[in-house]
Amino acid sequence: MGLVVQKFGGTSVGSVERIQKVAERINRTIREGNQVVVTVSAMGKTTDELVGLAKAITDRPSQREMDVLLTTGEQVTIALLSMALQQRGIKAHPMTGWQAGIHTDDVYGKARIESIDTERVRACLDQGEVVVVAGFQGISPDGHITTLGRGGSDTTAVALAAALQADRCEIFTDVTGVFTADPRLAPQARKLQEISFEEMLELANLGAGVLHPRSVECAMTHGVPLVVRSSFVDEEGTWVKEAAQMEEVWNVRGVAHDLQVARVKVLGLPNSSKTLTTLFSRLADAHINVDMIVTSEHARERIDVAFSVHENEWESAKEVIEGLKDELRYLEVLSETGLAKVSTVGAGMVTNPGVAAKMFTSLSEANIHIKMVSTSEIKISCVIAKEQATRAVKELHRAFGLDVEEALTAVPS
Amino acid sequence: MGLVVQKFGGTSVGSVERIQKVAERINRTIREGNQVVVTVSAMGKTTDELVGLAKAITDRPSQREMDVLLTTGEQVTIALLSMALQQRGIKAHPMTGWQAGIHTDDVYGKARIESIDTERVRACLDQGEVVVVAGFQGISPDGHITTLGRGGSDTTAVALAAALQADRCEIFTDVTGVFTADPRLAPQARKLQEISFEEMLELANLGAGVLHPRSVECAMTHGVPLVVRSSFVDEEGTWVKEAAQMEEVWNVRGVAHDLQVARVKVLGLPNSSKTLTTLFSRLADAHINVDMIVTSEHARERIDVAFSVHENEWESAKEVIEGLKDELRYLEVLSETGLAKVSTVGAGMVTNPGVAAKMFTSLSEANIHIKMVSTSEIKISCVIAKEQATRAVKELHRAFGLDVEEALTAVPS
């Protein structure tokens, strides 16, 4: 008998009819002889509606209270899904985050899971129950309700799978797997049968949107086999696993994009070792996730620093930097939003030095201006204007031979 | 410095604008130099919407899961109200039932508060915070979320006031106080300045709807001074207190009604001491609240028993009785719904034997047929057809001199 953790996102549980379908899907997994723990998100647009209510009350709702508010969304889903399972004769047991023993730190809105006390979940599994856990939420050391932030339900699922040493973690979503690019932008995009944790991590971080990077990180660290599959179509998904030899086969495995990028440039900073430490520590203290960082020395005593952030954090980032004016004595701040990031990802890229050149050439031939570049062993990212993103993705998908059908058949499985 | 518990019902927090008004009201109480604990219900129609979702999933949602579902309603309100208070510079601290230490039994949907661990609430009050507690909910000994059932938020407020030894408990509602009858049925009805716990209890039990009987019971037991007042109009409400000498002044203090009454008659039961015990124990086991009970012996060996229940419990009550067919070997069950109960209440009634006669006369002169009668020291109730209820309330209000303006000025205060 296997132990499977299944996660169903907001679209998958977006209506009463879909919740019934999810119950059917779980039922099938049980009939195949598995113990099942389910993690769910809030129904469809619930979170947006709750945020709307908060914004109607105050421009700056405090995050602690936002967490109390938002966690009701998943609580509704665990109740309804449990009822749907019980109607099918399945013993289902709904649990909120705190009931499932999900202990987090107290960074409201972006809490990190510190530990999971699985006693209660295990006791229910031992009694033959399906445990339905509210994703995205936990409890702080002081007993406050917390949320894990964006993509938190994926993280809940993977962390539960790790803590329970589950045989696999299945992430059900509205797409059938991980694609070589977003099919909405690049219709030629194709589904991968398998991808390495590292590649998935780059894709997730780059806004591929299928899996949250924190959940991929957690799966990689604990070696949880992960599969991304569709809630609506019954077909094989994409397995996310330890890297095989696939990197020899392709340079570029996929093209990712992120349409919510903003950039801040700090000009004329004092060129001392303390400058960068101060700058990025303060941004970290404000829980702002900085993505790309570019520095340039333009005279011996002064440097410029540019960094990109999610557009939602643009205002906060600017505030932090402005607050550092006296301390860092820089000359000027420039900032810009309405940007996008397009990236090529592939474990084989490190041994193929031509990839960067090919990427820059293909973007420049398409008259797309590159504002910022960042590279890692397995990815190259370029920041460009948001309105050029779709064209860039299509262009890169074609340029790196991902449009070609034959490439897919060579996927090692 | 006083400690005040304030409760705001679903209508009072029915919209963002109303939540802002509630925050203003609380702010005023704080500025008057009080510590404040607030209890709130779910916003307006939220509970109905959640019930609708559950019914769309399954005809018979299990009560445990219903409680998980319904408690999200109050959780939304505590978050929003806390934000509204914080926006006014007030330190507000939202707490769910379990966070506020409200321990109940595990009768889901109708749980009773067993104890309140006030440590966390007190710690917040000591730090100058306003504590905003989700009404209607608690936690079972096994750590499951429970709800207190109808009128549960009133009970939460009074129980908190008792546990915290608050100076008063203010129940804010959509009416300005306790009236001599429902003004929607009897336009001549007038507001009382003061009423005894006992009278209020009868009125509450009789469907006056302003306060839930459990909350009045709890206030009476613990001597919590209670005031019912309007969330919308700033005027003195009605104080519910220990009885004064008011009973000498009036026979009848008010006319109450309940429009959701059903009746079950069990005919030809064996006339043994065990019969009634069995019958009503089984109904209690099924958590059915039986209201009026009438028995009649029509031969030495057989008795008939008739009882009334809330119309929502009519089906369940019939099921229980039908399940007892073999055990009790009665002859027949007759049942009827679409009934109402009208009652006259007053602490002075016990010393005025003419009240019952006057009530029966005035109903019979209005051609209203009385199906069942029940009396206590301070009330007389008659079950009648629902469609005659409005006429009956008006008739009794007039007959007992409650229409007369002078009567009100004599209220002891």
mmCIF file with all atom_site columns, N, CA, C and O in Angstrom, chain A residues 180-223:
data_model
loop_
_atom_site.group_PDB
_atom_site.id
_atom_site.type_symbol
_atom_site.label_atom_id
_atom_site.label_alt_id
_atom_site.label_comp_id
_atom_site.label_asym_id
_atom_site.label_entity_id
_atom_site.label_seq_id
_atom_site.pdbx_PDB_ins_code
_atom_site.Cartn_x
_atom_site.Cartn_y
_atom_site.Cartn_z
_atom_site.occupancy
_atom_site.B_iso_or_equiv
_atom_site.pdbx_formal_charge
_atom_site.auth_seq_id
_atom_site.auth_comp_id
_atom_site.auth_asym_id
_atom_site.auth_atom_id
_atom_site.pdbx_PDB_model_num
ATOM 1   N N  . THR A 1 180 ? 7.508  23.049 -22.699 1.00 0.00 ? 180 THR A N  1
ATOM 2   C CA . THR A 1 180 ? 8.736  23.713 -23.158 1.00 0.00 ? 180 THR A CA 1
ATOM 3   C C  . THR A 1 180 ? 8.582  25.236 -23.140 1.00 0.00 ? 180 THR A C  1
ATOM 4   O O  . THR A 1 180 ? 9.585  25.945 -23.187 1.00 0.00 ? 180 THR A O  1
ATOM 5   N N  . ALA A 1 181 ? 7.368  25.726 -23.126 1.00 0.00 ? 181 ALA A N  1
ATOM 6   C CA . ALA A 1 181 ? 7.065  27.148 -22.931 1.00 0.00 ? 181 ALA A CA 1
ATOM 7   C C  . ALA A 1 181 ? 5.586  27.223 -22.595 1.00 0.00 ? 181 ALA A C  1
ATOM 8   O O  . ALA A 1 181 ? 4.872  26.216 -22.679 1.00 0.00 ? 181 ALA A O  1
ATOM 9   N N  . ASP A 1 182 ? 5.096  28.394 -22.205 1.00 0.00 ? 182 ASP A N  1
ATOM 10  C CA . ASP A 1 182 ? 3.677  28.555 -21.912 1.00 0.00 ? 182 ASP A CA 1
ATOM 11  C C  . ASP A 1 182 ? 2.892  28.446 -23.221 1.00 0.00 ? 182 ASP A C  1
ATOM 12  O O  . ASP A 1 182 ? 3.056  29.276 -24.111 1.00 0.00 ? 182 ASP A O  1
ATOM 13  N N  . PRO A 1 183 ? 2.028  27.417 -23.358 1.00 0.00 ? 183 PRO A N  1
ATOM 14  C CA . PRO A 1 183 ? 1.302  27.218 -24.618 1.00 0.00 ? 183 PRO A CA 1
ATOM 15  C C  . PRO A 1 183 ? 0.417  28.407 -24.988 1.00 0.00 ? 183 PRO A C  1
ATOM 16  O O  . PRO A 1 183 ? 0.080  28.590 -26.156 1.00 0.00 ? 183 PRO A O  1
ATOM 17  N N  . ARG A 1 184 ? 0.048  29.232 -23.997 1.00 0.00 ? 184 ARG A N  1
ATOM 18  C CA . ARG A 1 184 ? -0.771 30.400 -24.317 1.00 0.00 ? 184 ARG A CA 1
ATOM 19  C C  . ARG A 1 184 ? 0.046  31.433 -25.086 1.00 0.00 ? 184 ARG A C  1
ATOM 20  O O  . ARG A 1 184 ? -0.472 32.176 -25.904 1.00 0.00 ? 184 ARG A O  1
ATOM 21  N N  . LEU A 1 185 ? 1.366  31.442 -24.827 1.00 0.00 ? 185 LEU A N  1
ATOM 22  C CA . LEU A 1 185 ? 2.231  32.383 -25.530 1.00 0.00 ? 185 LEU A CA 1
ATOM 23  C C  . LEU A 1 185 ? 2.846  31.728 -26.764 1.00 0.00 ? 185 LEU A C  1
ATOM 24  O O  . LEU A 1 185 ? 2.963  32.359 -27.817 1.00 0.00 ? 185 LEU A O  1
ATOM 25  N N  . ALA A 1 186 ? 3.271  30.482 -26.614 1.00 0.00 ? 186 ALA A N  1
ATOM 26  C CA . ALA A 1 186 ? 3.906  29.786 -27.725 1.00 0.00 ? 186 ALA A CA 1
ATOM 27  C C  . ALA A 1 186 ? 3.104  28.525 -28.041 1.00 0.00 ? 186 ALA A C  1
ATOM 28  O O  . ALA A 1 186 ? 3.263  27.507 -27.390 1.00 0.00 ? 186 ALA A O  1
ATOM 29  N N  . PRO A 1 187 ? 2.208  28.607 -29.006 1.00 0.00 ? 187 PRO A N  1
ATOM 30  C CA . PRO A 1 187 ? 1.319  27.470 -29.316 1.00 0.00 ? 187 PRO A CA 1
ATOM 31  C C  . PRO A 1 187 ? 2.092  26.211 -29.695 1.00 0.00 ? 187 PRO A C  1
ATOM 32  O O  . PRO A 1 187 ? 1.559  25.110 -29.639 1.00 0.00 ? 187 PRO A O  1
ATOM 33  N N  . GLN A 1 188 ? 3.327  26.357 -30.075 1.00 0.00 ? 188 GLN A N  1
ATOM 34  C CA . GLN A 1 188 ? 4.159  25.211 -30.468 1.00 0.00 ? 188 GLN A CA 1
ATOM 35  C C  . GLN A 1 188 ? 4.695  24.441 -29.264 1.00 0.00 ? 188 GLN A C  1
ATOM 36  O O  . GLN A 1 188 ? 5.366  23.424 -29.411 1.00 0.00 ? 188 GLN A O  1
ATOM 37  N N  . ALA A 1 189 ? 4.486  24.964 -28.070 1.00 0.00 ? 189 ALA A N  1
ATOM 38  C CA . ALA A 1 189 ? 5.068  24.346 -26.864 1.00 0.00 ? 189 ALA A CA 1
ATOM 39  C C  . ALA A 1 189 ? 4.585  22.912 -26.677 1.00 0.00 ? 189 ALA A C  1
ATOM 40  O O  . ALA A 1 189 ? 3.463  22.576 -27.038 1.00 0.00 ? 189 ALA A O  1
ATOM 41  N N  . ARG A 1 190 ? 5.459  22.048 -26.146 1.00 0.00 ? 190 ARG A N  1
ATOM 42  C CA . ARG A 1 190 ? 5.102  20.641 -25.958 1.00 0.00 ? 190 ARG A CA 1
ATOM 43  C C  . ARG A 1 190 ? 5.382  20.189 -24.533 1.00 0.00 ? 190 ARG A C  1
ATOM 44  O O  . ARG A 1 190 ? 6.222  20.752 -23.843 1.00 0.00 ? 190 ARG A O  1
ATOM 45  N N  . LYS A 1 191 ? 4.675  19.155 -24.103 1.00 0.00 ? 191 LYS A N  1
ATOM 46  C CA . LYS A 1 191 ? 4.788  18.667 -22.727 1.00 0.00 ? 191 LYS A CA 1
ATOM 47  C C  . LYS A 1 191 ? 6.031  17.795 -22.568 1.00 0.00 ? 191 LYS A C  1
ATOM 48  O O  . LYS A 1 191 ? 6.332  16.966 -23.421 1.00 0.00 ? 191 LYS A O  1
ATOM 49  N N  . LEU A 1 192 ? 6.746  17.986 -21.469 1.00 0.00 ? 192 LEU A N  1
ATOM 50  C CA . LEU A 1 192 ? 7.899  17.147 -21.149 1.00 0.00 ? 192 LEU A CA 1
ATOM 51  C C  . LEU A 1 192 ? 7.434  15.958 -20.303 1.00 0.00 ? 192 LEU A C  1
ATOM 52  O O  . LEU A 1 192 ? 6.555  16.099 -19.465 1.00 0.00 ? 192 LEU A O  1
ATOM 53  N N  . GLN A 1 193 ? 8.034  14.783 -20.553 1.00 0.00 ? 193 GLN A N  1
ATOM 54  C CA . GLN A 1 193 ? 7.664  13.622 -19.738 1.00 0.00 ? 193 GLN A CA 1
ATOM 55  C C  . GLN A 1 193 ? 8.390  13.630 -18.403 1.00 0.00 ? 193 GLN A C  1
ATOM 56  O O  . GLN A 1 193 ? 7.924  13.065 -17.413 1.00 0.00 ? 193 GLN A O  1
ATOM 57  N N  . GLU A 1 194 ? 9.555  14.286 -18.405 1.00 0.00 ? 194 GLU A N  1
ATOM 58  C CA . GLU A 1 194 ? 10.390 14.254 -17.213 1.00 0.00 ? 194 GLU A CA 1
ATOM 59  C C  . GLU A 1 194 ? 11.265 15.494 -17.202 1.00 0.00 ? 194 GLU A C  1
ATOM 60  O O  . GLU A 1 194 ? 11.655 16.002 -18.259 1.00 0.00 ? 194 GLU A O  1
ATOM 61  N N  . ILE A 1 195 ? 11.574 15.971 -16.032 1.00 0.00 ? 195 ILE A N  1
ATOM 62  C CA . ILE A 1 195 ? 12.451 17.126 -15.910 1.00 0.00 ? 195 ILE A CA 1
ATOM 63  C C  . ILE A 1 195 ? 13.190 16.986 -14.584 1.00 0.00 ? 195 ILE A C  1
ATOM 64  O O  . ILE A 1 195 ? 12.675 16.366 -13.647 1.00 0.00 ? 195 ILE A O  1
ATOM 65  N N  . SER A 1 196 ? 14.395 17.530 -14.511 1.00 0.00 ? 196 SER A N  1
ATOM 66  C CA . SER A 1 196 ? 15.147 17.402 -13.251 1.00 0.00 ? 196 SER A CA 1
ATOM 67  C C  . SER A 1 196 ? 14.684 18.461 -12.258 1.00 0.00 ? 196 SER A C  1
ATOM 68  O O  . SER A 1 196 ? 14.126 19.482 -12.639 1.00 0.00 ? 196 SER A O  1
ATOM 69  N N  . PHE A 1 197 ? 14.914 18.186 -10.963 1.00 0.00 ? 197 PHE A N  1
ATOM 70  C CA . PHE A 1 197 ? 14.571 19.179 -9.942  1.00 0.00 ? 197 PHE A CA 1
ATOM 71  C C  . PHE A 1 197 ? 15.202 20.533 -10.256 1.00 0.00 ? 197 PHE A C  1
ATOM 72  O O  . PHE A 1 197 ? 14.565 21.566 -10.142 1.00 0.00 ? 197 PHE A O  1
ATOM 73  N N  . GLU A 1 198 ? 16.488 20.501 -10.647 1.00 0.00 ? 198 GLU A N  1
ATOM 74  C CA . GLU A 1 198 ? 17.220 21.750 -10.889 1.00 0.00 ? 198 GLU A CA 1
ATOM 75  C C  . GLU A 1 198 ? 16.588 22.553 -12.020 1.00 0.00 ? 198 GLU A C  1
ATOM 76  O O  . GLU A 1 198 ? 16.395 23.761 -11.909 1.00 0.00 ? 198 GLU A O  1
ATOM 77  N N  . GLU A 1 199 ? 16.266 21.871 -13.092 1.00 0.00 ? 199 GLU A N  1
ATOM 78  C CA . GLU A 1 199 ? 15.637 22.564 -14.213 1.00 0.00 ? 199 GLU A CA 1
ATOM 79  C C  . GLU A 1 199 ? 14.261 23.098 -13.818 1.00 0.00 ? 199 GLU A C  1
ATOM 80  O O  . GLU A 1 199 ? 13.896 24.226 -14.134 1.00 0.00 ? 199 GLU A O  1
ATOM 81  N N  . MET A 1 200 ? 13.524 22.254 -13.099 1.00 0.00 ? 200 MET A N  1
ATOM 82  C CA . MET A 1 200 ? 12.188 22.676 -12.669 1.00 0.00 ? 200 MET A CA 1
ATOM 83  C C  . MET A 1 200 ? 12.299 23.894 -11.763 1.00 0.00 ? 200 MET A C  1
ATOM 84  O O  . MET A 1 200 ? 11.479 24.813 -11.830 1.00 0.00 ? 200 MET A O  1
ATOM 85  N N  . LEU A 1 201 ? 13.316 23.875 -10.907 1.00 0.00 ? 201 LEU A N  1
ATOM 86  C CA . LEU A 1 201 ? 13.519 24.989 -9.988  1.00 0.00 ? 201 LEU A CA 1
ATOM 87  C C  . LEU A 1 201 ? 13.754 26.281 -10.759 1.00 0.00 ? 201 LEU A C  1
ATOM 88  O O  . LEU A 1 201 ? 13.171 27.320 -10.448 1.00 0.00 ? 201 LEU A O  1
ATOM 89  N N  . GLU A 1 202 ? 14.578 26.215 -11.793 1.00 0.00 ? 202 GLU A N  1
ATOM 90  C CA . GLU A 1 202 ? 14.807 27.406 -12.609 1.00 0.00 ? 202 GLU A CA 1
ATOM 91  C C  . GLU A 1 202 ? 13.518 27.816 -13.299 1.00 0.00 ? 202 GLU A C  1
ATOM 92  O O  . GLU A 1 202 ? 13.154 28.988 -13.309 1.00 0.00 ? 202 GLU A O  1
ATOM 93  N N  . LEU A 1 203 ? 12.808 26.847 -13.851 1.00 0.00 ? 203 LEU A N  1
ATOM 94  C CA . LEU A 1 203 ? 11.561 27.172 -14.545 1.00 0.00 ? 203 LEU A CA 1
ATOM 95  C C  . LEU A 1 203 ? 10.543 27.764 -13.577 1.00 0.00 ? 203 LEU A C  1
ATOM 96  O O  . LEU A 1 203 ? 9.857  28.730 -13.881 1.00 0.00 ? 203 LEU A O  1
ATOM 97  N N  . ALA A 1 204 ? 10.463 27.157 -12.381 1.00 0.00 ? 204 ALA A N  1
ATOM 98  C CA . ALA A 1 204 ? 9.504  27.640 -11.396 1.00 0.00 ? 204 ALA A CA 1
ATOM 99  C C  . ALA A 1 204 ? 9.860  29.058 -10.988 1.00 0.00 ? 204 ALA A C  1
ATOM 100 O O  . ALA A 1 204 ? 9.011  29.952 -10.961 1.00 0.00 ? 204 ALA A O  1
ATOM 101 N N  . ASN A 1 205 ? 11.138 29.291 -10.694 1.00 0.00 ? 205 ASN A N  1
ATOM 102 C CA . ASN A 1 205 ? 11.587 30.620 -10.306 1.00 0.00 ? 205 ASN A CA 1
ATOM 103 C C  . ASN A 1 205 ? 11.372 31.634 -11.410 1.00 0.00 ? 205 ASN A C  1
ATOM 104 O O  . ASN A 1 205 ? 11.218 32.827 -11.160 1.00 0.00 ? 205 ASN A O  1
ATOM 105 N N  . LEU A 1 206 ? 11.374 31.156 -12.630 1.00 0.00 ? 206 LEU A N  1
ATOM 106 C CA . LEU A 1 206 ? 11.265 32.055 -13.765 1.00 0.00 ? 206 LEU A CA 1
ATOM 107 C C  . LEU A 1 206 ? 9.819  32.309 -14.155 1.00 0.00 ? 206 LEU A C  1
ATOM 108 O O  . LEU A 1 206 ? 9.553  32.853 -15.202 1.00 0.00 ? 206 LEU A O  1
ATOM 109 N N  . GLY A 1 207 ? 8.919  31.870 -13.350 1.00 0.00 ? 207 GLY A N  1
ATOM 110 C CA . GLY A 1 207 ? 7.531  32.207 -13.607 1.00 0.00 ? 207 GLY A CA 1
ATOM 111 C C  . GLY A 1 207 ? 6.821  31.224 -14.512 1.00 0.00 ? 207 GLY A C  1
ATOM 112 O O  . GLY A 1 207 ? 5.815  31.560 -15.114 1.00 0.00 ? 207 GLY A O  1
ATOM 113 N N  . ALA A 1 208 ? 7.320  29.989 -14.597 1.00 0.00 ? 208 ALA A N  1
ATOM 114 C CA . ALA A 1 208 ? 6.608  29.006 -15.409 1.00 0.00 ? 208 ALA A CA 1
ATOM 115 C C  . ALA A 1 208 ? 5.236  28.751 -14.804 1.00 0.00 ? 208 ALA A C  1
ATOM 116 O O  . ALA A 1 208 ? 4.306  28.351 -15.482 1.00 0.00 ? 208 ALA A O  1
ATOM 117 N N  . GLY A 1 209 ? 5.092  29.034 -13.508 1.00 0.00 ? 209 GLY A N  1
ATOM 118 C CA . GLY A 1 209 ? 3.759  29.088 -12.913 1.00 0.00 ? 209 GLY A CA 1
ATOM 119 C C  . GLY A 1 209 ? 3.165  27.739 -12.571 1.00 0.00 ? 209 GLY A C  1
ATOM 120 O O  . GLY A 1 209 ? 2.160  27.650 -11.885 1.00 0.00 ? 209 GLY A O  1
ATOM 121 N N  . VAL A 1 210 ? 3.748  26.659 -13.035 1.00 0.00 ? 210 VAL A N  1
ATOM 122 C CA . VAL A 1 210 ? 3.159  25.346 -12.791 1.00 0.00 ? 210 VAL A CA 1
ATOM 123 C C  . VAL A 1 210 ? 3.384  24.925 -11.341 1.00 0.00 ? 210 VAL A C  1
ATOM 124 O O  . VAL A 1 210 ? 2.489  24.426 -10.671 1.00 0.00 ? 210 VAL A O  1
ATOM 125 N N  . LEU A 1 211 ? 4.583  25.108 -10.861 1.00 0.00 ? 211 LEU A N  1
ATOM 126 C CA . LEU A 1 211 ? 4.942  24.717 -9.499  1.00 0.00 ? 211 LEU A CA 1
ATOM 127 C C  . LEU A 1 211 ? 5.625  25.888 -8.818  1.00 0.00 ? 211 LEU A C  1
ATOM 128 O O  . LEU A 1 211 ? 6.418  26.590 -9.432  1.00 0.00 ? 211 LEU A O  1
ATOM 129 N N  . HIS A 1 212 ? 5.364  26.072 -7.554  1.00 0.00 ? 212 HIS A N  1
ATOM 130 C CA . HIS A 1 212 ? 6.046  27.136 -6.844  1.00 0.00 ? 212 HIS A CA 1
ATOM 131 C C  . HIS A 1 212 ? 7.472  26.694 -6.510  1.00 0.00 ? 212 HIS A C  1
ATOM 132 O O  . HIS A 1 212 ? 7.692  25.569 -6.089  1.00 0.00 ? 212 HIS A O  1
ATOM 133 N N  . PRO A 1 213 ? 8.458  27.602 -6.724  1.00 0.00 ? 213 PRO A N  1
ATOM 134 C CA . PRO A 1 213 ? 9.855  27.225 -6.479  1.00 0.00 ? 213 PRO A CA 1
ATOM 135 C C  . PRO A 1 213 ? 10.113 26.648 -5.089  1.00 0.00 ? 213 PRO A C  1
ATOM 136 O O  . PRO A 1 213 ? 10.890 25.701 -4.939  1.00 0.00 ? 213 PRO A O  1
ATOM 137 N N  . ARG A 1 214 ? 9.437  27.197 -4.069  1.00 0.00 ? 214 ARG A N  1
ATOM 138 C CA . ARG A 1 214 ? 9.683  26.679 -2.721  1.00 0.00 ? 214 ARG A CA 1
ATOM 139 C C  . ARG A 1 214 ? 9.316  25.216 -2.613  1.00 0.00 ? 214 ARG A C  1
ATOM 140 O O  . ARG A 1 214 ? 9.948  24.440 -1.894  1.00 0.00 ? 214 ARG A O  1
ATOM 141 N N  . SER A 1 215 ? 8.242  24.832 -3.332  1.00 0.00 ? 215 SER A N  1
ATOM 142 C CA . SER A 1 215 ? 7.828  23.437 -3.261  1.00 0.00 ? 215 SER A CA 1
ATOM 143 C C  . SER A 1 215 ? 8.838  22.550 -3.987  1.00 0.00 ? 215 SER A C  1
ATOM 144 O O  . SER A 1 215 ? 9.113  21.425 -3.552  1.00 0.00 ? 215 SER A O  1
ATOM 145 N N  . VAL A 1 216 ? 9.411  23.050 -5.082  1.00 0.00 ? 216 VAL A N  1
ATOM 146 C CA . VAL A 1 216 ? 10.405 22.265 -5.826  1.00 0.00 ? 216 VAL A CA 1
ATOM 147 C C  . VAL A 1 216 ? 11.673 22.111 -4.978  1.00 0.00 ? 216 VAL A C  1
ATOM 148 O O  . VAL A 1 216 ? 12.234 21.019 -4.861  1.00 0.00 ? 216 VAL A O  1
ATOM 149 N N  . GLU A 1 217 ? 12.076 23.210 -4.350  1.00 0.00 ? 217 GLU A N  1
ATOM 150 C CA . GLU A 1 217 ? 13.230 23.193 -3.447  1.00 0.00 ? 217 GLU A CA 1
ATOM 151 C C  . GLU A 1 217 ? 13.053 22.142 -2.361  1.00 0.00 ? 217 GLU A C  1
ATOM 152 O O  . GLU A 1 217 ? 13.934 21.331 -2.086  1.00 0.00 ? 217 GLU A O  1
ATOM 153 N N  . CYS A 1 218 ? 11.875 22.176 -1.759  1.00 0.00 ? 218 CYS A N  1
ATOM 154 C CA . CYS A 1 218 ? 11.554 21.261 -0.666  1.00 0.00 ? 218 CYS A CA 1
ATOM 155 C C  . CYS A 1 218 ? 11.564 19.816 -1.164  1.00 0.00 ? 218 CYS A C  1
ATOM 156 O O  . CYS A 1 218 ? 12.094 18.917 -0.504  1.00 0.00 ? 218 CYS A O  1
ATOM 157 N N  . ALA A 1 219 ? 11.018 19.587 -2.357  1.00 0.00 ? 219 ALA A N  1
ATOM 158 C CA . ALA A 1 219 ? 10.990 18.242 -2.933  1.00 0.00 ? 219 ALA A CA 1
ATOM 159 C C  . ALA A 1 219 ? 12.407 17.764 -3.223  1.00 0.00 ? 219 ALA A C  1
ATOM 160 O O  . ALA A 1 219 ? 12.760 16.599 -2.975  1.00 0.00 ? 219 ALA A O  1
ATOM 161 N N  . MET A 1 220 ? 13.252 18.671 -3.739  1.00 0.00 ? 220 MET A N  1
ATOM 162 C CA . MET A 1 220 ? 14.634 18.319 -4.068  1.00 0.00 ? 220 MET A CA 1
ATOM 163 C C  . MET A 1 220 ? 15.395 17.966 -2.795  1.00 0.00 ? 220 MET A C  1
ATOM 164 O O  . MET A 1 220 ? 16.066 16.943 -2.712  1.00 0.00 ? 220 MET A O  1
ATOM 165 N N  . THR A 1 221 ? 15.267 18.817 -1.784  1.00 0.00 ? 221 THR A N  1
ATOM 166 C CA . THR A 1 221 ? 15.974 18.594 -0.514  1.00 0.00 ? 221 THR A CA 1
ATOM 167 C C  . THR A 1 221 ? 15.608 17.251 0.103   1.00 0.00 ? 221 THR A C  1
ATOM 168 O O  . THR A 1 221 ? 16.464 16.533 0.610   1.00 0.00 ? 221 THR A O  1
ATOM 169 N N  . HIS A 1 222 ? 14.325 16.910 0.081   1.00 0.00 ? 222 HIS A N  1
ATOM 170 C CA . HIS A 1 222 ? 13.875 15.690 0.757   1.00 0.00 ? 222 HIS A CA 1
ATOM 171 C C  . HIS A 1 222 ? 13.693 14.520 -0.201  1.00 0.00 ? 222 HIS A C  1
ATOM 172 O O  . HIS A 1 222 ? 13.222 13.463 0.207   1.00 0.00 ? 222 HIS A O  1
ATOM 173 N N  . GLY A 1 223 ? 14.036 14.734 -1.473  1.00 0.00 ? 223 GLY A N  1
ATOM 174 C CA . GLY A 1 223 ? 13.920 13.644 -2.441  1.00 0.00 ? 223 GLY A CA 1
ATOM 175 C C  . GLY A 1 223 ? 12.508 13.116 -2.604  1.00 0.00 ? 223 GLY A C  1
ATOM 176 O O  . GLY A 1 223 ? 12.292 11.917 -2.721  1.00 0.00 ? 223 GLY A O  1
#
